[in-house]
Amino acid sequence: MMKEPLIQLEQIQAGYDGKQVLRDINLTVYVKDFLGIIGPNGGGKTTLVKTILGLKKPTAGKITFFRDGKPVPSIRMGYLPQYNKIDKNFPISVYEVVLSGLRKSLWKRYTQAQHRAVSDMLHRMGLESLGQRPIGALSGGQMQRALLGRAIISEPDVVILDEPNTYIDQRFEAHLYQLLEEINRERAIILVSHDLGSVLQNVRSIACVNETLDYHPDTELPE
């Protein structure tokens, strides 16, 4: 069966302050793919993710998104940023964090169905008793679950997770990967990690990023 493309990167170059971080990046992410992105610190993993998300404009190359095999201007993407990028002093509750994943137009109120979806998501993430708690009062693992709920509540085509197992206790790490397995039945996942061991158990394909990119389908890494 032919795999359907979702995101295609061709000859991508990207960098900061005149320094090239990524060069000649070619990568296709497929519908319901589970791609692991690994590589050393400073090798360009986060830059690659920001480029896919549209948060960083490449200096050269082309990104194409697809729906039903046809190019489209954009697709829906959910994003779980690195834990250390979160402002834990921001005055917002766990419930509001998850709700904020359902972007609404400024003049419309959230619907009852959307509020029900948030309650269901809190339950799915094991956070139903913490909905009114400020995010600053959460443990690292609880925070990651709230952010994962926010990333997937809009039912995106792809969920991008940047080092999701940082600050998570081992008990929840197993639950996290079980959740990702369930999520992957519905949508593609891109998982960035420096921990090759945990990635290998779960992903279908691997991209090794260190300025350039090596792609390994079926998680068969070279000896």
Short mmCIF file of C-alpha atoms in Angstrom, two decimals:
data_model
loop_
_atom_site.label_atom_id
_atom_site.label_comp_id
_atom_site.label_asym_id
_atom_site.label_seq_id
_atom_site.Cartn_x
_atom_site.Cartn_y
_atom_site.Cartn_z
CA MET A 1 0.00 0.00 0.00
CA MET A 2 1.34 3.44 -0.99
CA LYS A 3 2.07 5.74 1.93
CA GLU A 4 0.38 9.13 1.62
CA PRO A 5 2.62 12.17 2.15
CA LEU A 6 1.59 14.77 4.73
CA ILE A 7 4.63 17.08 4.88
CA GLN A 8 7.47 17.24 2.35
CA LEU A 9 10.69 19.18 2.90
CA GLU A 10 12.95 19.71 -0.11
CA GLN A 11 16.48 21.13 0.02
CA ILE A 12 15.73 23.09 3.20
CA GLN A 13 18.40 25.44 4.57
CA ALA A 14 17.91 27.33 7.83
CA GLY A 15 19.96 29.17 10.42
CA TYR A 16 20.25 31.96 12.99
CA ASP A 17 22.26 35.19 12.92
CA GLY A 18 24.06 34.25 9.74
CA LYS A 19 25.06 30.81 11.07
CA GLN A 20 23.77 27.87 9.04
CA VAL A 21 22.12 25.25 11.26
CA LEU A 22 20.42 23.07 8.65
CA ARG A 23 21.48 22.38 5.08
CA ASP A 24 20.10 20.25 2.25
CA ILE A 25 17.29 18.77 4.37
CA ASN A 26 15.01 16.40 2.44
CA LEU A 27 12.30 14.65 4.45
CA THR A 28 8.79 13.32 3.91
CA VAL A 29 6.42 12.79 6.84
CA TYR A 30 3.54 10.47 5.96
CA VAL A 31 -0.09 10.31 7.11
CA LYS A 32 -0.19 8.52 10.50
CA ASP A 33 3.61 8.33 10.51
CA PHE A 34 5.49 8.08 13.82
CA LEU A 35 8.81 9.80 13.13
CA GLY A 36 11.57 10.14 15.70
CA ILE A 37 14.01 13.02 15.27
CA ILE A 38 17.31 12.49 17.08
CA GLY A 39 20.68 14.23 17.08
CA PRO A 40 23.19 16.10 19.26
CA ASN A 41 22.41 19.35 21.07
CA GLY A 42 22.90 22.19 18.61
CA GLY A 43 22.54 19.81 15.67
CA GLY A 44 19.35 21.48 14.47
CA LYS A 45 16.49 19.33 15.83
CA THR A 46 14.51 22.26 17.27
CA THR A 47 15.26 24.44 14.22
CA LEU A 48 13.86 21.67 12.00
CA VAL A 49 10.70 21.47 14.12
CA LYS A 50 10.24 25.27 14.08
CA THR A 51 10.67 25.26 10.31
CA ILE A 52 7.95 22.59 9.91
CA LEU A 53 5.65 24.54 12.26
CA GLY A 54 6.19 27.75 10.29
CA LEU A 55 7.75 29.49 13.30
CA LYS A 56 11.02 29.82 11.37
CA LYS A 57 11.32 30.69 7.70
CA PRO A 58 13.89 28.61 5.80
CA THR A 59 16.60 30.56 3.96
CA ALA A 60 16.22 28.18 0.99
CA GLY A 61 14.16 25.17 -0.06
CA LYS A 62 10.50 24.32 -0.07
CA ILE A 63 7.91 22.84 2.32
CA THR A 64 4.74 21.31 0.89
CA PHE A 65 1.72 20.14 2.89
CA PHE A 66 -0.74 17.56 1.61
CA ARG A 67 -4.31 16.49 2.22
CA ASP A 68 -5.70 13.40 0.42
CA GLY A 69 -2.56 13.30 -1.70
CA LYS A 70 -3.00 16.87 -3.02
CA PRO A 71 -0.90 19.92 -2.05
CA VAL A 72 -2.69 22.33 0.32
CA PRO A 73 -1.59 25.69 1.82
CA SER A 74 -1.50 24.32 5.37
CA ILE A 75 -2.46 21.44 7.68
CA ARG A 76 -3.50 21.39 11.36
CA MET A 77 -0.52 20.95 13.68
CA GLY A 78 -0.39 20.44 17.45
CA TYR A 79 2.83 21.32 19.29
CA LEU A 80 4.22 20.37 22.69
CA PRO A 81 7.25 22.65 23.24
CA GLN A 82 10.24 21.85 25.41
CA TYR A 83 9.40 21.99 29.10
CA ASN A 84 11.97 24.72 29.86
CA LYS A 85 10.28 27.05 27.33
CA ILE A 86 7.07 27.25 29.43
CA ASP A 87 6.38 30.27 31.64
CA LYS A 88 5.27 28.52 34.82
CA ASN A 89 4.34 31.84 36.48
CA PHE A 90 1.71 32.69 33.89
CA PRO A 91 -1.65 32.95 35.75
CA ILE A 92 -3.61 30.24 33.95
CA SER A 93 -5.31 27.07 35.17
CA VAL A 94 -4.80 23.56 33.81
CA TYR A 95 -8.32 23.70 32.35
CA GLU A 96 -7.53 26.97 30.54
CA VAL A 97 -4.26 25.57 29.17
CA VAL A 98 -6.09 22.67 27.51
CA LEU A 99 -8.96 24.94 26.38
CA SER A 100 -6.45 27.27 24.70
CA GLY A 101 -5.68 24.47 22.23
CA LEU A 102 -9.17 25.08 20.78
CA ARG A 103 -8.50 28.34 19.04
CA LYS A 104 -11.68 30.36 18.65
CA SER A 105 -12.36 33.63 16.92
CA LEU A 106 -12.26 36.66 19.23
CA TRP A 107 -15.97 37.40 19.09
CA LYS A 108 -17.20 33.84 19.74
CA ARG A 109 -17.54 32.09 23.07
CA TYR A 110 -16.39 28.53 23.56
CA THR A 111 -19.26 26.11 22.98
CA GLN A 112 -20.60 23.53 25.42
CA ALA A 113 -19.18 20.83 23.14
CA GLN A 114 -15.73 22.42 23.43
CA HIS A 115 -15.96 22.54 27.23
CA ARG A 116 -17.02 18.87 27.22
CA ALA A 117 -14.02 18.08 25.02
CA VAL A 118 -11.72 19.74 27.58
CA SER A 119 -13.26 17.74 30.45
CA ASP A 120 -12.82 14.53 28.43
CA MET A 121 -9.21 15.43 27.65
CA LEU A 122 -8.41 16.16 31.31
CA HIS A 123 -9.82 12.73 32.16
CA ARG A 124 -7.78 11.09 29.39
CA MET A 125 -4.61 12.77 30.69
CA GLY A 126 -5.33 11.79 34.30
CA LEU A 127 -5.75 15.46 35.31
CA GLU A 128 -9.49 15.61 36.04
CA SER A 129 -8.94 16.56 39.69
CA LEU A 130 -6.42 19.30 38.79
CA GLY A 131 -8.45 21.35 36.29
CA GLN A 132 -8.62 24.50 38.44
CA ARG A 133 -5.03 24.30 39.68
CA PRO A 134 -2.61 26.99 38.39
CA ILE A 135 0.01 25.53 36.05
CA GLY A 136 2.78 26.80 38.34
CA ALA A 137 1.62 24.31 40.99
CA LEU A 138 2.03 21.25 38.74
CA SER A 139 4.84 18.72 38.75
CA GLY A 140 6.87 18.32 35.56
CA GLY A 141 4.94 15.22 34.54
CA GLN A 142 1.55 16.86 35.16
CA MET A 143 2.63 19.90 33.14
CA GLN A 144 3.65 17.69 30.20
CA ARG A 145 0.27 15.96 30.30
CA ALA A 146 -1.58 19.30 30.30
CA LEU A 147 0.49 20.49 27.33
CA LEU A 148 -0.04 17.21 25.48
CA GLY A 149 -3.80 17.60 26.02
CA ARG A 150 -3.56 21.13 24.61
CA ALA A 151 -1.57 19.88 21.60
CA ILE A 152 -4.09 17.21 20.56
CA ILE A 153 -7.48 18.66 21.56
CA SER A 154 -7.91 20.40 18.19
CA GLU A 155 -7.52 17.00 16.45
CA PRO A 156 -4.52 18.06 14.35
CA ASP A 157 -3.14 16.15 11.34
CA VAL A 158 0.24 15.91 13.06
CA VAL A 159 1.42 16.34 16.66
CA ILE A 160 4.99 17.57 17.17
CA LEU A 161 6.54 16.80 20.56
CA ASP A 162 9.87 18.39 21.51
CA GLU A 163 11.60 16.23 24.18
CA PRO A 164 8.30 15.13 25.80
CA ASN A 165 9.89 12.71 28.25
CA THR A 166 11.97 15.39 30.00
CA TYR A 167 10.86 15.81 33.65
CA ILE A 168 8.48 12.87 33.50
CA ASP A 169 8.69 10.14 36.11
CA GLN A 170 9.15 6.60 34.80
CA ARG A 171 5.66 5.55 35.82
CA PHE A 172 4.11 8.21 33.63
CA GLU A 173 6.65 7.72 30.83
CA ALA A 174 5.13 4.28 30.12
CA HIS A 175 1.65 5.89 30.16
CA LEU A 176 2.87 8.67 27.85
CA TYR A 177 4.00 6.19 25.21
CA GLN A 178 0.73 4.29 25.54
CA LEU A 179 -1.13 7.59 24.96
CA LEU A 180 1.06 8.35 21.94
CA GLU A 181 0.28 4.91 20.51
CA GLU A 182 -3.44 5.69 20.77
CA ILE A 183 -2.96 9.18 19.28
CA ASN A 184 -0.93 7.70 16.42
CA ARG A 185 -3.89 5.59 15.28
CA GLU A 186 -5.59 8.86 14.33
CA ARG A 187 -2.74 11.18 13.32
CA ALA A 188 0.95 11.51 12.57
CA ILE A 189 3.46 12.12 15.36
CA ILE A 190 6.88 13.74 15.16
CA LEU A 191 8.85 13.09 18.36
CA VAL A 192 12.11 14.94 19.04
CA SER A 193 14.38 13.28 21.57
CA HIS A 194 18.02 12.95 22.61
CA ASP A 195 17.13 9.58 24.21
CA LEU A 196 17.53 7.03 21.43
CA GLY A 197 16.45 4.11 23.64
CA SER A 198 12.94 5.37 24.36
CA VAL A 199 12.45 6.56 20.77
CA LEU A 200 13.42 3.26 19.18
CA GLN A 201 10.73 1.35 21.08
CA ASN A 202 7.94 3.49 19.69
CA VAL A 203 8.70 5.13 16.36
CA ARG A 204 8.38 3.73 12.84
CA SER A 205 11.09 5.82 11.23
CA ILE A 206 14.01 7.93 12.41
CA ALA A 207 15.65 11.11 11.15
CA CYS A 208 19.14 11.75 12.51
CA VAL A 209 19.79 15.51 12.37
CA ASN A 210 23.22 17.07 12.68
CA GLU A 211 23.17 20.00 10.25
CA THR A 212 22.30 17.50 7.50
CA LEU A 213 19.74 14.69 7.83
CA ASP A 214 19.95 10.89 7.55
CA TYR A 215 16.59 9.12 7.24
CA HIS A 216 16.07 5.55 8.39
CA PRO A 217 12.68 4.00 7.57
CA ASP A 218 11.43 1.13 9.72
CA THR A 219 13.78 2.23 12.55
CA GLU A 220 16.63 0.12 11.21
CA LEU A 221 19.68 2.09 12.18
CA PRO A 222 23.02 1.27 10.57
CA GLU A 223 25.51 -0.77 12.62
#
